[in-house]
Amino acid sequence: MEQLIAFASSNGMLSAVWVALVVMILVTTIKMKMSPIKQISTQDLTFLMNREEGVALDIRKEKEFKAGHILDAINLPSEKISKNGLTSLEKHKDKPIIVVCAAGMSAVQIANDLFKGGFTRVSVLKGGMNSWTGAGLPVAK
């Protein structure tokens, strides 16, 4: 323990960076656990679509969607959603909606917008379409 204190006192800037990283990781983890938007696996997506009539909402560009997408997915690019495109999803409001993007990063913001728009059962596919194809699951073209 003495060595740790000696290191921290002689390397203040490095110690501050480490503390900041630990705090950011903790905050992000807590934020994800408390968020109403859950990240789900490819297996969970399959269960939701088969058992609860879930809807896969693919927010990638139309060209990427046509190259390969999850079977029965709805393509609604994020630009259209930003321009009040939620009206086309109103008929699916009571069903689970799983937002899918290329890598799982941009889907979180769209999922938050959907949740704010009154969609209560919104999830994000962890890893996006990359995880779907990486798992060897079927795609439609």
Short mmCIF file of C-alpha atoms in Angstrom, two decimals:
data_model
loop_
_atom_site.label_atom_id
_atom_site.label_comp_id
_atom_site.label_asym_id
_atom_site.label_seq_id
_atom_site.Cartn_x
_atom_site.Cartn_y
_atom_site.Cartn_z
CA MET A 1 0.00 0.00 0.00
CA GLU A 2 2.89 2.35 0.73
CA GLN A 3 4.21 1.84 -2.79
CA LEU A 4 0.85 2.76 -4.26
CA ILE A 5 0.69 5.99 -2.25
CA ALA A 6 4.30 6.83 -3.16
CA PHE A 7 3.58 6.20 -6.84
CA ALA A 8 0.41 8.31 -6.76
CA SER A 9 2.15 11.20 -5.04
CA SER A 10 5.12 11.21 -7.41
CA ASN A 11 2.94 10.75 -10.56
CA GLY A 12 0.00 13.05 -9.91
CA MET A 13 -1.10 13.51 -13.51
CA LEU A 14 -1.01 9.80 -14.31
CA SER A 15 -2.91 9.01 -11.10
CA ALA A 16 -5.55 11.60 -11.93
CA VAL A 17 -6.05 10.06 -15.38
CA TRP A 18 -6.51 6.60 -13.84
CA VAL A 19 -9.01 7.90 -11.31
CA ALA A 20 -10.93 9.70 -14.07
CA LEU A 21 -11.06 6.52 -16.17
CA VAL A 22 -12.35 4.45 -13.27
CA VAL A 23 -15.03 7.05 -12.49
CA MET A 24 -16.11 7.21 -16.15
CA ILE A 25 -16.38 3.41 -16.33
CA LEU A 26 -18.44 3.32 -13.14
CA VAL A 27 -20.76 6.10 -14.30
CA THR A 28 -21.27 4.46 -17.71
CA THR A 29 -21.99 1.09 -16.14
CA ILE A 30 -24.50 2.53 -13.67
CA LYS A 31 -26.13 4.58 -16.42
CA MET A 32 -26.55 1.48 -18.60
CA LYS A 33 -28.06 -0.53 -15.75
CA MET A 34 -30.52 2.23 -14.85
CA SER A 35 -31.51 3.04 -18.45
CA PRO A 36 -34.91 1.88 -19.71
CA ILE A 37 -33.17 1.02 -23.01
CA LYS A 38 -31.55 -2.41 -22.73
CA GLN A 39 -28.90 -3.88 -24.98
CA ILE A 40 -29.88 -7.36 -26.01
CA SER A 41 -28.05 -10.24 -27.66
CA THR A 42 -28.80 -11.81 -31.02
CA GLN A 43 -30.49 -14.71 -29.24
CA ASP A 44 -32.75 -12.33 -27.27
CA LEU A 45 -33.66 -10.54 -30.50
CA THR A 46 -34.69 -13.86 -32.05
CA PHE A 47 -36.81 -14.72 -29.01
CA LEU A 48 -38.52 -11.32 -29.02
CA MET A 49 -39.31 -11.52 -32.72
CA ASN A 50 -40.59 -15.11 -32.60
CA ARG A 51 -42.44 -15.17 -29.28
CA GLU A 52 -43.64 -11.60 -28.80
CA GLU A 53 -43.95 -10.39 -32.38
CA GLY A 54 -41.06 -8.00 -31.90
CA VAL A 55 -40.03 -5.59 -34.64
CA ALA A 56 -36.44 -5.19 -35.79
CA LEU A 57 -35.96 -1.56 -36.80
CA ASP A 58 -32.91 -1.26 -39.05
CA ILE A 59 -31.67 2.35 -39.07
CA ARG A 60 -28.88 1.86 -41.59
CA LYS A 61 -28.94 3.52 -44.99
CA GLU A 62 -31.13 1.89 -47.64
CA LYS A 63 -28.12 0.66 -49.63
CA GLU A 64 -26.71 -1.17 -46.59
CA PHE A 65 -30.15 -2.54 -45.77
CA LYS A 66 -30.57 -3.98 -49.27
CA ALA A 67 -27.12 -5.60 -49.07
CA GLY A 68 -28.31 -7.70 -46.13
CA HIS A 69 -30.72 -7.32 -43.22
CA ILE A 70 -32.51 -9.30 -40.54
CA LEU A 71 -35.53 -11.16 -41.89
CA ASP A 72 -38.74 -9.10 -41.55
CA ALA A 73 -36.81 -6.02 -40.40
CA ILE A 74 -38.21 -2.57 -41.13
CA ASN A 75 -35.80 -0.09 -42.69
CA LEU A 76 -36.15 3.43 -41.42
CA PRO A 77 -32.89 5.36 -41.78
CA SER A 78 -31.96 7.53 -38.83
CA GLU A 79 -32.30 10.69 -40.95
CA LYS A 80 -36.00 9.94 -41.52
CA ILE A 81 -36.57 9.21 -37.84
CA SER A 82 -35.02 12.57 -36.97
CA LYS A 83 -37.51 14.25 -39.31
CA ASN A 84 -40.58 12.96 -37.43
CA GLY A 85 -40.56 9.49 -38.92
CA LEU A 86 -42.07 7.94 -35.79
CA THR A 87 -45.55 8.10 -37.28
CA SER A 88 -44.86 5.08 -39.49
CA LEU A 89 -44.10 3.04 -36.36
CA GLU A 90 -47.27 3.91 -34.45
CA LYS A 91 -48.92 0.58 -35.28
CA HIS A 92 -46.03 -1.21 -33.52
CA LYS A 93 -46.19 0.88 -30.35
CA ASP A 94 -47.30 -2.00 -28.11
CA LYS A 95 -44.73 -4.48 -29.50
CA PRO A 96 -41.06 -4.81 -28.58
CA ILE A 97 -38.91 -2.73 -30.91
CA ILE A 98 -35.26 -3.64 -31.35
CA VAL A 99 -33.16 -0.93 -32.98
CA VAL A 100 -30.37 -2.25 -35.20
CA CYS A 101 -27.51 -0.25 -36.70
CA ALA A 102 -24.20 -1.33 -38.19
CA ALA A 103 -22.15 -1.68 -34.99
CA GLY A 104 -24.58 -0.95 -32.15
CA MET A 105 -23.32 2.56 -31.45
CA SER A 106 -25.76 4.92 -33.17
CA ALA A 107 -28.83 2.87 -32.27
CA VAL A 108 -28.82 4.04 -28.65
CA GLN A 109 -29.75 7.63 -29.55
CA ILE A 110 -32.59 6.50 -31.83
CA ALA A 111 -33.82 4.12 -29.11
CA ASN A 112 -33.87 7.00 -26.63
CA ASP A 113 -35.86 9.10 -29.12
CA LEU A 114 -38.35 6.24 -29.53
CA PHE A 115 -38.67 5.88 -25.76
CA LYS A 116 -39.32 9.62 -25.42
CA GLY A 117 -41.90 9.28 -28.21
CA GLY A 118 -43.95 6.85 -26.14
CA PHE A 119 -42.56 3.49 -27.22
CA THR A 120 -42.10 1.67 -23.93
CA ARG A 121 -40.52 -1.61 -25.07
CA VAL A 122 -37.41 -0.43 -26.90
CA SER A 123 -34.11 -2.30 -26.99
CA VAL A 124 -30.84 -2.11 -28.92
CA LEU A 125 -29.05 -5.03 -30.55
CA LYS A 126 -25.66 -5.21 -28.87
CA GLY A 127 -23.00 -5.09 -31.59
CA GLY A 128 -25.54 -4.22 -34.27
CA MET A 129 -25.70 -5.98 -37.60
CA ASN A 130 -22.03 -6.91 -37.23
CA SER A 131 -22.87 -9.18 -34.29
CA TRP A 132 -25.80 -10.68 -36.20
CA THR A 133 -23.67 -11.65 -39.20
CA GLY A 134 -20.76 -12.59 -36.95
CA ALA A 135 -22.99 -15.12 -35.20
CA GLY A 136 -23.75 -16.69 -38.59
CA LEU A 137 -27.45 -15.85 -38.42
CA PRO A 138 -29.46 -15.58 -41.66
CA VAL A 139 -29.83 -12.33 -43.55
CA ALA A 140 -32.33 -11.41 -46.24
CA LYS A 141 -31.35 -9.50 -49.36
#
